[in-house]
PDB file of C-alpha atoms in Angstrom:
ATOM      1  CA  MET A   1      69.080  -1.642 -54.150  1.00 39.00           C
ATOM      2  CA  CYS A   2      67.919  -4.052 -51.609  1.00 38.00           C
ATOM      3  CA  VAL A   3      69.834  -3.576 -49.130  1.00 40.00           C
ATOM      4  CA  PHE A   4      67.320  -0.390 -48.798  1.00 40.00           C
ATOM      5  CA  ILE A   5      63.894  -2.175 -47.497  1.00 37.00           C
ATOM      6  CA  LEU A   6      65.974  -2.585 -44.765  1.00 40.00           C
ATOM      7  CA  LEU A   7      65.203   1.132 -43.887  1.00 42.00           C
ATOM      8  CA  THR A   8      61.783  -0.064 -41.893  1.00 38.00           C
ATOM      9  CA  ASP A   9      60.903   2.932 -40.914  1.00 50.00           C
ATOM     10  CA  PRO A  10      59.489   5.935 -42.627  1.00 50.00           C
ATOM     11  CA  ALA A  11      61.837   8.797 -43.513  1.00 54.00           C
ATOM     12  CA  SER A  12      60.874  12.723 -42.835  1.00 55.00           C
ATOM     13  CA  ALA A  13      62.356  15.792 -42.984  1.00 58.00           C
ATOM     14  CA  GLN A  14      60.464  18.732 -44.489  1.00 70.00           C
ATOM     15  CA  THR A  15      61.020  20.898 -41.636  1.00 78.00           C
ATOM     16  CA  PHE A  16      58.185  24.089 -40.999  1.00 84.00           C
ATOM     17  CA  GLU A  17      60.641  26.833 -42.077  1.00 89.00           C
ATOM     18  CA  SER A  18      60.328  26.184 -45.783  1.00 91.00           C
ATOM     19  CA  VAL A  19      58.664  29.084 -47.280  1.00 95.00           C
ATOM     20  CA  GLY A  20      58.241  32.954 -46.633  1.00 96.00           C
ATOM     21  CA  ALA A  21      61.456  35.456 -46.418  1.00 97.00           C
ATOM     22  CA  ARG A  22      59.135  37.063 -43.771  1.00 97.00           C
ATOM     23  CA  ALA A  23      58.596  34.292 -41.665  1.00 97.00           C
ATOM     24  CA  MET A  24      61.971  33.406 -41.997  1.00 97.00           C
ATOM     25  CA  GLY A  25      63.221  36.754 -41.665  1.00 98.00           C
ATOM     26  CA  MET A  26      61.841  36.322 -38.051  1.00 98.00           C
ATOM     27  CA  GLY A  27      63.829  32.967 -37.725  1.00 97.00           C
ATOM     28  CA  GLY A  28      60.679  31.490 -38.091  1.00 96.00           C
ATOM     29  CA  ALA A  29      57.897  32.290 -35.322  1.00 98.00           C
ATOM     30  CA  PHE A  30      55.480  33.793 -37.710  1.00 98.00           C
ATOM     31  CA  VAL A  31      52.697  31.799 -36.654  1.00 98.00           C
ATOM     32  CA  ALA A  32      50.521  34.340 -34.688  1.00 98.00           C
ATOM     33  CA  VAL A  33      51.842  36.985 -37.483  1.00 97.00           C
ATOM     34  CA  ALA A  34      50.370  35.368 -39.814  1.00 96.00           C
ATOM     35  CA  ASP A  35      49.110  37.873 -42.616  1.00 93.00           C
ATOM     36  CA  ASP A  36      49.441  37.833 -46.168  1.00 94.00           C
ATOM     37  CA  ALA A  37      48.792  34.744 -48.936  1.00 95.00           C
ATOM     38  CA  THR A  38      51.917  32.902 -47.064  1.00 97.00           C
ATOM     39  CA  ALA A  39      48.971  32.608 -44.007  1.00 97.00           C
ATOM     40  CA  ALA A  40      47.452  30.089 -46.097  1.00 96.00           C
ATOM     41  CA  TYR A  41      50.632  28.014 -45.788  1.00 97.00           C
ATOM     42  CA  TRP A  42      51.815  29.234 -41.777  1.00 98.00           C
ATOM     43  CA  ASN A  43      48.424  29.908 -40.334  1.00 98.00           C
ATOM     44  CA  PRO A  44      44.716  29.137 -42.207  1.00 98.00           C
ATOM     45  CA  ALA A  45      43.201  31.364 -39.682  1.00 98.00           C
ATOM     46  CA  GLY A  46      45.833  34.692 -40.001  1.00 97.00           C
ATOM     47  CA  LEU A  47      43.897  35.292 -43.843  1.00 97.00           C
ATOM     48  CA  THR A  48      40.795  37.155 -41.530  1.00 96.00           C
ATOM     49  CA  THR A  49      43.735  40.100 -40.115  1.00 93.00           C
ATOM     50  CA  GLY A  50      45.434  40.206 -43.076  1.00 89.00           C
ATOM     51  CA  ALA A  51      45.383  42.587 -46.590  1.00 86.00           C
ATOM     52  CA  PHE A  52      42.039  42.707 -48.138  1.00 90.00           C
ATOM     53  CA  PHE A  53      43.857  41.792 -51.568  1.00 94.00           C
ATOM     54  CA  SER A  54      46.853  40.430 -51.173  1.00 94.00           C
ATOM     55  CA  LEU A  55      49.709  38.925 -53.894  1.00 97.00           C
ATOM     56  CA  LEU A  56      52.607  36.971 -53.445  1.00 97.00           C
ATOM     57  CA  VAL A  57      55.451  35.485 -55.051  1.00 98.00           C
ATOM     58  CA  ASP A  58      57.863  34.204 -52.772  1.00 98.00           C
ATOM     59  CA  GLU A  59      61.595  31.587 -53.270  1.00 98.00           C
ATOM     60  CA  ALA A  60      63.468  30.014 -50.570  1.00 97.00           C
ATOM     61  CA  PHE A  61      66.253  27.618 -50.089  1.00 97.00           C
ATOM     62  CA  THR A  62      68.198  26.355 -46.568  1.00 95.00           C
ATOM     63  CA  ARG A  63      71.447  24.159 -47.157  1.00 92.00           C
ATOM     64  CA  THR A  64      72.324  21.671 -43.401  1.00 88.00           C
ATOM     65  CA  ARG A  65      75.771  20.236 -44.151  1.00 82.00           C
ATOM     66  CA  LEU A  66      79.100  19.506 -41.253  1.00 74.00           C
ATOM     67  CA  ASP A  67      81.145  19.225 -43.890  1.00 71.00           C
ATOM     68  CA  PRO A  68      80.848  20.682 -46.914  1.00 67.00           C
ATOM     69  CA  THR A  69      84.436  18.946 -48.418  1.00 67.00           C
ATOM     70  CA  GLU A  70      84.389  15.540 -46.784  1.00 65.00           C
ATOM     71  CA  SER A  71      82.700  12.253 -47.367  1.00 60.00           C
ATOM     72  CA  ASP A  72      80.794  10.800 -44.474  1.00 62.00           C
ATOM     73  CA  PHE A  73      78.818  13.240 -43.630  1.00 71.00           C
ATOM     74  CA  PRO A  74      75.062  13.911 -43.705  1.00 77.00           C
ATOM     75  CA  GLY A  75      73.315  17.373 -45.013  1.00 85.00           C
ATOM     76  CA  THR A  76      70.559  18.380 -46.630  1.00 90.00           C
ATOM     77  CA  GLU A  77      69.331  20.968 -49.065  1.00 93.00           C
ATOM     78  CA  GLN A  78      65.857  22.148 -49.661  1.00 95.00           C
ATOM     79  CA  GLU A  79      64.444  24.352 -51.200  1.00 96.00           C
ATOM     80  CA  GLY A  80      60.480  25.978 -51.272  1.00 96.00           C
ATOM     81  CA  ILE A  81      58.777  28.380 -53.938  1.00 98.00           C
ATOM     82  CA  PHE A  82      55.460  29.463 -53.270  1.00 98.00           C
ATOM     83  CA  VAL A  83      52.737  31.355 -55.371  1.00 98.00           C
ATOM     84  CA  GLY A  84      49.345  32.515 -53.644  1.00 98.00           C
ATOM     85  CA  LEU A  85      46.644  34.949 -54.065  1.00 97.00           C
ATOM     86  CA  SER A  86      44.681  36.074 -51.254  1.00 97.00           C
ATOM     87  CA  THR A  87      41.373  38.074 -49.507  1.00 96.00           C
ATOM     88  CA  ASN A  88      40.662  38.132 -46.200  1.00 95.00           C
ATOM     89  CA  THR A  89      38.286  34.678 -46.377  1.00 96.00           C
ATOM     90  CA  ALA A  90      40.347  33.035 -49.071  1.00 97.00           C
ATOM     91  CA  ALA A  91      43.344  32.100 -50.613  1.00 98.00           C
ATOM     92  CA  LEU A  92      44.534  29.540 -53.548  1.00 98.00           C
ATOM     93  CA  SER A  93      48.357  29.257 -53.461  1.00 98.00           C
ATOM     94  CA  TYR A  94      50.981  26.449 -55.411  1.00 98.00           C
ATOM     95  CA  TYR A  95      53.848  25.856 -53.829  1.00 97.00           C
ATOM     96  CA  ARG A  96      56.533  23.574 -54.568  1.00 97.00           C
ATOM     97  CA  LEU A  97      58.462  21.906 -51.974  1.00 96.00           C
ATOM     98  CA  ARG A  98      62.146  19.659 -52.665  1.00 95.00           C
ATOM     99  CA  ILE A  99      63.717  18.122 -50.188  1.00 94.00           C
ATOM    100  CA  ASN A 100      67.864  16.133 -50.927  1.00 93.00           C
ATOM    101  CA  GLN A 101      69.439  14.495 -47.678  1.00 90.00           C
ATOM    102  CA  ILE A 102      71.809  12.562 -47.481  1.00 86.00           C
ATOM    103  CA  GLU A 103      70.693   9.916 -44.537  1.00 74.00           C
ATOM    104  CA  ARG A 104      72.126   9.148 -40.806  1.00 54.00           C
ATOM    105  CA  PRO A 105      73.371   6.278 -40.154  1.00 46.00           C
ATOM    106  CA  SER A 106      71.266   2.946 -40.132  1.00 47.00           C
ATOM    107  CA  ASN A 107      73.642   1.217 -37.376  1.00 42.00           C
ATOM    108  CA  PRO A 108      72.886   2.661 -33.825  1.00 36.00           C
ATOM    109  CA  GLU A 109      76.440   2.112 -32.576  1.00 36.00           C
ATOM    110  CA  ALA A 110      78.194   3.978 -34.975  1.00 37.00           C
ATOM    111  CA  SER A 111      79.835   7.614 -35.042  1.00 33.00           C
ATOM    112  CA  LEU A 112      77.002  10.104 -35.207  1.00 33.00           C
ATOM    113  CA  GLY A 113      78.737  11.626 -37.920  1.00 38.00           C
ATOM    114  CA  LEU A 114      78.406   9.141 -40.162  1.00 39.00           C
ATOM    115  CA  ALA A 115      76.122   8.686 -42.803  1.00 46.00           C
ATOM    116  CA  ARG A 116      74.236   5.872 -43.098  1.00 45.00           C
ATOM    117  CA  LYS A 117      75.598   3.236 -45.373  1.00 46.00           C
ATOM    118  CA  ASP A 118      74.745   0.446 -47.186  1.00 44.00           C
ATOM    119  CA  LYS A 119      77.109  -2.812 -47.502  1.00 40.00           C
ATOM    120  CA  ARG A 120      78.708  -1.698 -49.982  1.00 43.00           C
ATOM    121  CA  GLY A 121      79.715   1.679 -48.563  1.00 51.00           C
ATOM    122  CA  GLU A 122      78.146   4.212 -49.882  1.00 64.00           C
ATOM    123  CA  ALA A 123      75.845   6.748 -48.446  1.00 75.00           C
ATOM    124  CA  ILE A 124      72.018   6.634 -49.223  1.00 85.00           C
ATOM    125  CA  LEU A 125      70.447   9.680 -51.250  1.00 90.00           C
ATOM    126  CA  GLN A 126      66.893  10.974 -50.840  1.00 92.00           C
ATOM    127  CA  SER A 127      65.012  13.683 -52.905  1.00 94.00           C
ATOM    128  CA  VAL A 128      61.571  14.361 -52.368  1.00 95.00           C
ATOM    129  CA  VAL A 129      59.504  16.589 -54.217  1.00 96.00           C
ATOM    130  CA  THR A 130      55.382  18.146 -53.769  1.00 97.00           C
ATOM    131  CA  HIS A 131      53.974  20.073 -55.774  1.00 98.00           C
ATOM    132  CA  ASN A 132      50.997  21.588 -53.392  1.00 98.00           C
ATOM    133  CA  VAL A 133      47.849  23.143 -54.595  1.00 98.00           C
ATOM    134  CA  ALA A 134      45.817  24.706 -51.455  1.00 98.00           C
ATOM    135  CA  LEU A 135      43.004  26.420 -51.437  1.00 98.00           C
ATOM    136  CA  THR A 136      42.498  28.229 -47.572  1.00 98.00           C
ATOM    137  CA  GLY A 137      38.899  29.364 -46.394  1.00 98.00           C
ATOM    138  CA  ALA A 138      38.913  31.469 -42.789  1.00 98.00           C
ATOM    139  CA  SER A 139      36.684  33.567 -41.390  1.00 97.00           C
ATOM    140  CA  LEU A 140      35.500  35.807 -38.096  1.00 95.00           C
ATOM    141  CA  LEU A 141      33.941  32.932 -36.025  1.00 95.00           C
ATOM    142  CA  TYR A 142      33.476  35.618 -32.960  1.00 93.00           C
ATOM    143  CA  PRO A 143      35.900  39.380 -32.589  1.00 93.00           C
ATOM    144  CA  GLY A 144      39.152  38.211 -31.742  1.00 94.00           C
ATOM    145  CA  PHE A 145      38.607  34.703 -32.656  1.00 97.00           C
ATOM    146  CA  SER A 146      39.187  33.226 -36.210  1.00 98.00           C
ATOM    147  CA  MET A 147      39.944  29.740 -37.529  1.00 98.00           C
ATOM    148  CA  GLY A 148      40.362  28.634 -41.412  1.00 98.00           C
ATOM    149  CA  SER A 149      41.613  25.619 -43.212  1.00 98.00           C
ATOM    150  CA  THR A 150      43.769  24.700 -46.112  1.00 98.00           C
ATOM    151  CA  VAL A 151      42.858  22.098 -48.678  1.00 98.00           C
ATOM    152  CA  ARG A 152      45.590  20.303 -50.593  1.00 98.00           C
ATOM    153  CA  TYR A 153      45.846  18.726 -53.734  1.00 98.00           C
ATOM    154  CA  VAL A 154      49.601  16.967 -52.936  1.00 98.00           C
ATOM    155  CA  MET A 155      51.475  15.621 -55.920  1.00 98.00           C
ATOM    156  CA  GLY A 156      54.586  14.078 -55.125  1.00 97.00           C
ATOM    157  CA  SER A 157      57.839  12.188 -55.940  1.00 96.00           C
ATOM    158  CA  TYR A 158      60.359  10.057 -53.677  1.00 95.00           C
ATOM    159  CA  GLY A 159      63.955   9.152 -55.417  1.00 93.00           C
ATOM    160  CA  ILE A 160      65.963   6.554 -53.002  1.00 91.00           C
ATOM    161  CA  GLY A 161      69.549   5.645 -54.301  1.00 88.00           C
ATOM    162  CA  ALA A 162      73.512   4.966 -53.306  1.00 84.00           C
ATOM    163  CA  GLY A 163      75.795   7.757 -53.892  1.00 77.00           C
ATOM    164  CA  ASN A 164      79.669   6.933 -54.927  1.00 75.00           C
ATOM    165  CA  PRO A 165      81.470   6.226 -51.140  1.00 74.00           C
ATOM    166  CA  ASP A 166      84.811   8.709 -52.600  1.00 74.00           C
ATOM    167  CA  LEU A 167      82.466  11.971 -53.684  1.00 79.00           C
ATOM    168  CA  THR A 168      82.178  15.079 -50.699  1.00 80.00           C
ATOM    169  CA  THR A 169      78.812  15.993 -49.254  1.00 82.00           C
ATOM    170  CA  ASP A 170      78.283  18.617 -51.376  1.00 83.00           C
ATOM    171  CA  ALA A 171      79.047  16.064 -54.356  1.00 85.00           C
ATOM    172  CA  TRP A 172      76.126  13.548 -52.729  1.00 85.00           C
ATOM    173  CA  LEU A 173      73.799  16.946 -52.385  1.00 87.00           C
ATOM    174  CA  ARG A 174      74.189  17.165 -56.189  1.00 87.00           C
ATOM    175  CA  GLU A 175      73.807  13.780 -57.037  1.00 87.00           C
ATOM    176  CA  ALA A 176      70.686  13.374 -54.780  1.00 89.00           C
ATOM    177  CA  SER A 177      68.966  16.439 -56.685  1.00 89.00           C
ATOM    178  CA  ASP A 178      69.497  13.918 -59.756  1.00 90.00           C
ATOM    179  CA  LEU A 179      67.306  11.070 -58.242  1.00 91.00           C
ATOM    180  CA  ARG A 180      63.682  10.816 -59.819  1.00 87.00           C
ATOM    181  CA  GLY A 181      60.624   8.326 -58.102  1.00 90.00           C
ATOM    182  CA  GLN A 182      57.200   8.171 -59.853  1.00 92.00           C
ATOM    183  CA  ASN A 183      54.752  10.576 -59.349  1.00 96.00           C
ATOM    184  CA  GLN A 184      51.710  10.011 -57.000  1.00 98.00           C
ATOM    185  CA  HIS A 185      48.775  11.632 -55.889  1.00 98.00           C
ATOM    186  CA  LYS A 186      47.903  12.964 -51.758  1.00 98.00           C
ATOM    187  CA  ALA A 187      45.532  14.821 -49.972  1.00 98.00           C
ATOM    188  CA  ASP A 188      45.785  16.410 -46.673  1.00 98.00           C
ATOM    189  CA  ILE A 189      44.925  19.214 -44.552  1.00 98.00           C
ATOM    190  CA  ASP A 190      46.085  22.083 -42.532  1.00 98.00           C
ATOM    191  CA  VAL A 191      44.000  23.857 -39.837  1.00 98.00           C
ATOM    192  CA  GLY A 192      45.096  26.755 -38.105  1.00 98.00           C
ATOM    193  CA  LEU A 193      43.897  29.417 -34.795  1.00 98.00           C
ATOM    194  CA  LYS A 194      44.244  32.755 -34.269  1.00 98.00           C
ATOM    195  CA  ILE A 195      42.910  34.343 -31.071  1.00 98.00           C
ATOM    196  CA  GLY A 196      43.284  38.600 -29.681  1.00 96.00           C
ATOM    197  CA  GLY A 197      43.879  42.144 -31.381  1.00 93.00           C
ATOM    198  CA  GLU A 198      45.678  44.589 -32.259  1.00 90.00           C
ATOM    199  CA  LYS A 199      47.894  44.590 -29.133  1.00 95.00           C
ATOM    200  CA  LEU A 200      48.161  40.850 -28.367  1.00 97.00           C
ATOM    201  CA  GLN A 201      47.577  37.664 -30.953  1.00 98.00           C
ATOM    202  CA  LEU A 202      47.940  34.005 -30.181  1.00 98.00           C
ATOM    203  CA  GLY A 203      47.864  31.190 -32.911  1.00 98.00           C
ATOM    204  CA  LEU A 204      47.950  27.481 -33.413  1.00 98.00           C
ATOM    205  CA  VAL A 205      48.173  25.829 -36.269  1.00 98.00           C
ATOM    206  CA  GLY A 206      48.092  21.886 -37.366  1.00 97.00           C
ATOM    207  CA  ARG A 207      49.983  20.983 -40.886  1.00 96.00           C
ATOM    208  CA  ASN A 208      49.748  17.438 -42.853  1.00 95.00           C
ATOM    209  CA  LEU A 209      47.356  16.173 -40.431  1.00 97.00           C
ATOM    210  CA  LEU A 210      46.416  13.396 -43.248  1.00 97.00           C
ATOM    211  CA  GLU A 211      50.179  12.418 -42.747  1.00 94.00           C
ATOM    212  CA  PRO A 212      50.183  11.276 -46.558  1.00 95.00           C
ATOM    213  CA  SER A 213      53.481   9.044 -46.954  1.00 94.00           C
ATOM    214  CA  LEU A 214      55.213   9.130 -50.994  1.00 95.00           C
ATOM    215  CA  ASP A 215      57.025   5.560 -51.458  1.00 94.00           C
ATOM    216  CA  GLY A 216      59.948   4.816 -53.186  1.00 91.00           C
ATOM    217  CA  PRO A 217      61.305   2.208 -56.152  1.00 89.00           C
ATOM    218  CA  ASP A 218      63.047   0.059 -53.675  1.00 82.00           C
ATOM    219  CA  GLY A 219      59.698  -0.284 -51.275  1.00 85.00           C
ATOM    220  CA  SER A 220      60.908   2.282 -48.263  1.00 86.00           C
ATOM    221  CA  SER A 221      58.826   5.742 -47.589  1.00 89.00           C
ATOM    222  CA  PHE A 222      59.051   9.395 -46.566  1.00 90.00           C
ATOM    223  CA  ARG A 223      55.837  10.263 -44.671  1.00 90.00           C
ATOM    224  CA  LEU A 224      54.923  13.893 -44.580  1.00 92.00           C
ATOM    225  CA  ASP A 225      55.239  14.246 -40.979  1.00 89.00           C
ATOM    226  CA  ARG A 226      52.554  15.961 -38.594  1.00 93.00           C
ATOM    227  CA  GLN A 227      53.729  19.447 -37.376  1.00 94.00           C
ATOM    228  CA  VAL A 228      51.239  21.198 -34.932  1.00 96.00           C
ATOM    229  CA  ARG A 229      53.171  24.630 -33.704  1.00 98.00           C
ATOM    230  CA  ALA A 230      51.710  27.757 -31.817  1.00 98.00           C
ATOM    231  CA  GLY A 231      52.866  31.485 -31.505  1.00 98.00           C
ATOM    232  CA  LEU A 232      52.984  34.704 -29.591  1.00 98.00           C
ATOM    233  CA  ALA A 233      53.002  37.818 -31.146  1.00 98.00           C
ATOM    234  CA  VAL A 234      52.542  41.482 -29.220  1.00 98.00           C
ATOM    235  CA  ARG A 235      52.858  44.776 -30.611  1.00 96.00           C
ATOM    236  CA  PRO A 236      54.035  46.918 -27.875  1.00 95.00           C
ATOM    237  CA  ALA A 237      54.476  49.816 -29.316  1.00 91.00           C
ATOM    238  CA  GLY A 238      53.467  51.759 -32.822  1.00 90.00           C
ATOM    239  CA  ARG A 239      54.635  49.231 -35.656  1.00 93.00           C
ATOM    240  CA  PHE A 240      56.858  46.923 -33.759  1.00 97.00           C
ATOM    241  CA  LEU A 241      56.072  43.387 -33.429  1.00 97.00           C
ATOM    242  CA  VAL A 242      57.873  41.155 -30.678  1.00 98.00           C
ATOM    243  CA  ALA A 243      56.934  37.172 -31.835  1.00 98.00           C
ATOM    244  CA  ALA A 244      57.608  33.347 -30.279  1.00 98.00           C
ATOM    245  CA  ASP A 245      56.464  29.830 -31.366  1.00 98.00           C
ATOM    246  CA  ILE A 246      57.084  26.635 -29.947  1.00 97.00           C
ATOM    247  CA  ASP A 247      56.866  23.766 -32.269  1.00 96.00           C
ATOM    248  CA  LEU A 248      54.190  21.260 -30.293  1.00 96.00           C
ATOM    249  CA  HIS A 249      55.329  18.176 -32.394  1.00 86.00           C
ATOM    250  CA  ARG A 250      58.589  16.493 -32.698  1.00 86.00           C
ATOM    251  CA  VAL A 251      59.740  15.946 -36.277  1.00 85.00           C
ATOM    252  CA  SER A 252      62.092  13.269 -37.489  1.00 80.00           C
ATOM    253  CA  THR A 253      65.249  14.435 -40.245  1.00 81.00           C
ATOM    254  CA  THR A 254      68.169  12.927 -40.898  1.00 77.00           C
ATOM    255  CA  TYR A 255      69.804  15.262 -38.099  1.00 77.00           C
ATOM    256  CA  GLY A 256      67.427  13.401 -35.593  1.00 78.00           C
ATOM    257  CA  ASP A 257      64.665  14.588 -34.225  1.00 84.00           C
ATOM    258  CA  ARG A 258      63.832  18.189 -34.425  1.00 87.00           C
ATOM    259  CA  ARG A 259      61.613  20.447 -32.383  1.00 92.00           C
ATOM    260  CA  ASN A 260      62.453  24.470 -32.665  1.00 93.00           C
ATOM    261  CA  VAL A 261      61.621  27.621 -30.310  1.00 96.00           C
ATOM    262  CA  ALA A 262      61.200  30.423 -32.598  1.00 98.00           C
ATOM    263  CA  VAL A 263      62.020  34.291 -31.485  1.00 98.00           C
ATOM    264  CA  GLY A 264      61.756  37.298 -33.398  1.00 98.00           C
ATOM    265  CA  ALA A 265      61.128  40.904 -34.252  1.00 98.00           C
ATOM    266  CA  GLU A 266      59.678  43.530 -36.992  1.00 98.00           C
ATOM    267  CA  GLN A 267      59.983  47.241 -37.423  1.00 98.00           C
ATOM    268  CA  TRP A 268      58.622  49.479 -39.788  1.00 96.00           C
ATOM    269  CA  PHE A 269      60.347  52.470 -40.758  1.00 95.00           C
ATOM    270  CA  GLY A 270      56.671  54.225 -41.593  1.00 91.00           C
ATOM    271  CA  VAL A 271      55.341  52.674 -44.402  1.00 88.00           C
ATOM    272  CA  TRP A 272      58.226  51.847 -46.976  1.00 93.00           C
ATOM    273  CA  PHE A 273      61.090  50.396 -45.035  1.00 96.00           C
ATOM    274  CA  GLY A 274      60.769  47.306 -42.727  1.00 97.00           C
ATOM    275  CA  VAL A 275      63.297  45.371 -40.970  1.00 98.00           C
ATOM    276  CA  ARG A 276      63.203  42.233 -38.576  1.00 98.00           C
ATOM    277  CA  GLY A 277      65.252  39.708 -37.370  1.00 98.00           C
ATOM    278  CA  GLY A 278      64.823  36.225 -35.474  1.00 98.00           C
ATOM    279  CA  ALA A 279      66.537  33.229 -34.018  1.00 97.00           C
ATOM    280  CA  ARG A 280      65.341  29.955 -33.540  1.00 96.00           C
ATOM    281  CA  PHE A 281      67.242  26.548 -32.018  1.00 92.00           C
ATOM    282  CA  ASN A 282      66.242  23.032 -31.750  1.00 92.00           C
ATOM    283  CA  LEU A 283      64.808  21.688 -27.954  1.00 91.00           C
ATOM    284  CA  GLU A 284      65.389  18.216 -28.557  1.00 86.00           C
ATOM    285  CA  ASP A 285      69.075  16.261 -29.373  1.00 73.00           C
ATOM    286  CA  GLY A 286      69.921  17.146 -32.770  1.00 64.00           C
ATOM    287  CA  ASP A 287      73.048  15.629 -34.590  1.00 63.00           C
ATOM    288  CA  ASP A 288      74.118  19.165 -36.525  1.00 61.00           C
ATOM    289  CA  ASN A 289      75.788  20.877 -33.704  1.00 62.00           C
ATOM    290  CA  SER A 290      74.747  24.576 -35.671  1.00 62.00           C
ATOM    291  CA  GLY A 291      72.925  25.529 -31.986  1.00 81.00           C
ATOM    292  CA  ILE A 292      70.967  28.810 -32.259  1.00 92.00           C
ATOM    293  CA  VAL A 293      70.415  29.468 -35.863  1.00 95.00           C
ATOM    294  CA  GLY A 294      70.019  33.177 -36.618  1.00 97.00           C
ATOM    295  CA  ALA A 295      67.959  35.667 -39.673  1.00 98.00           C
ATOM    296  CA  PHE A 296      67.820  38.327 -40.980  1.00 98.00           C
ATOM    297  CA  GLY A 297      65.452  40.058 -43.011  1.00 98.00           C
ATOM    298  CA  LEU A 298      64.002  43.339 -44.882  1.00 98.00           C
ATOM    299  CA  SER A 299      61.148  44.815 -47.087  1.00 98.00           C
ATOM    300  CA  VAL A 300      61.112  47.887 -49.530  1.00 97.00           C
ATOM    301  CA  SER A 301      58.060  49.152 -50.244  1.00 96.00           C
ATOM    302  CA  LEU A 302      58.537  50.297 -54.332  1.00 94.00           C
ATOM    303  CA  SER A 303      55.351  51.924 -53.714  1.00 91.00           C
ATOM    304  CA  SER A 304      52.022  52.905 -51.581  1.00 86.00           C
ATOM    305  CA  SER A 305      51.505  48.274 -52.754  1.00 91.00           C
ATOM    306  CA  LEU A 306      54.240  46.752 -54.113  1.00 96.00           C
ATOM    307  CA  TYR A 307      56.175  44.953 -51.677  1.00 96.00           C
ATOM    308  CA  VAL A 308      60.137  43.681 -51.690  1.00 98.00           C
ATOM    309  CA  ASP A 309      61.179  41.086 -48.933  1.00 98.00           C
ATOM    310  CA  ALA A 310      64.516  39.465 -48.042  1.00 98.00           C
ATOM    311  CA  GLN A 311      65.990  37.145 -46.056  1.00 98.00           C
ATOM    312  CA  VAL A 312      69.510  35.590 -45.205  1.00 98.00           C
ATOM    313  CA  THR A 313      69.873  32.776 -42.767  1.00 97.00           C
ATOM    314  CA  ARG A 314      73.312  31.492 -40.643  1.00 95.00           C
ATOM    315  CA  SER A 315      74.117  29.138 -37.962  1.00 92.00           C
ATOM    316  CA  ARG A 316      77.446  28.270 -35.766  1.00 85.00           C
ATOM    317  CA  ASP A 317      80.255  27.581 -38.485  1.00 81.00           C
ATOM    318  CA  ASP A 318      78.041  27.989 -41.258  1.00 84.00           C
ATOM    319  CA  ILE A 319      75.848  25.071 -40.969  1.00 88.00           C
ATOM    320  CA  GLU A 320      73.348  26.069 -42.141  1.00 91.00           C
ATOM    321  CA  GLN A 321      72.574  29.180 -44.325  1.00 94.00           C
ATOM    322  CA  GLY A 322      69.807  30.129 -46.434  1.00 96.00           C
ATOM    323  CA  TRP A 323      68.084  32.937 -48.145  1.00 97.00           C
ATOM    324  CA  SER A 324      64.766  33.933 -49.640  1.00 98.00           C
ATOM    325  CA  ILE A 325      62.756  36.451 -51.494  1.00 98.00           C
ATOM    326  CA  ALA A 326      59.480  37.464 -52.316  1.00 98.00           C
ATOM    327  CA  GLY A 327      57.659  39.918 -54.518  1.00 98.00           C
ATOM    328  CA  ARG A 328      53.808  41.257 -52.841  1.00 96.00           C
ATOM    329  CA  VAL A 329      51.041  43.496 -53.214  1.00 95.00           C
ATOM    330  CA  GLY A 330      48.771  44.142 -50.892  1.00 88.00           C
ATOM    331  CA  PHE A 331      46.321  46.836 -49.683  1.00 86.00           C
TER     332      PHE A 331
END
């Protein structure tokens, strides 16, 4: 295990698109849109433009792997569970994020398709779990200008180990899910802004501003990278919405640096049914070769205040696949 200490750079792989069926159904273009309880995650300032009361339960899952049947290829699995209660000024939420991943090559001269291996030829497997208890406050400072912040208690663990070199990528990811690390207690802060009116809104959010790190059992660490994202939302007519987001800060992942651009749209038909779609792509030179990642989602109203949201995500050759489902109450 001592070979893992050679990994001097902290691993960091959490992406923005981790929770929120509505947000992920729009491809991740949600910073200027956020108006339900998930605003505590996507943009705390969005509480001021949302429902007077919102209760939401959401689960999301995303898997990325270049080849699920062969060994020596990197891969990730990410799962998010979100439970939130919010008003126009405050929110209390809990979310759990789990990431299992196979690391990329440590040898810069190695093929970009190979997973990082130690001297015995074993892949480096990692598993990160964070439990976040978040308290969010938001206020309308001036007409059309709101600000919000989220203070989070983070209990996390970081496990790392060697994978059997004879196993496939999918088997490696299953092995990674069994890794365990020691629970650690951290604090973090998110801050958001929202500007505009009914037709046009701009959003800006900074997440993981304190960039807490989790220590692994071998001396390595996993850093929760700072994430900064800007968004634009336009409502040209009725209940039709178009939005776009861009990451202003690079995030390191097992596939290399990532800085996403996302575009999405949402259309409601009355108050009972809504559809949405979107796409995102990486502006950096990543190694996953997934190209554009597309998403489709819908919402169905079971009553005047109860909704079910769902979405699916796919990329070229199904390199990235994901889904999420949520139930929410809002009025």
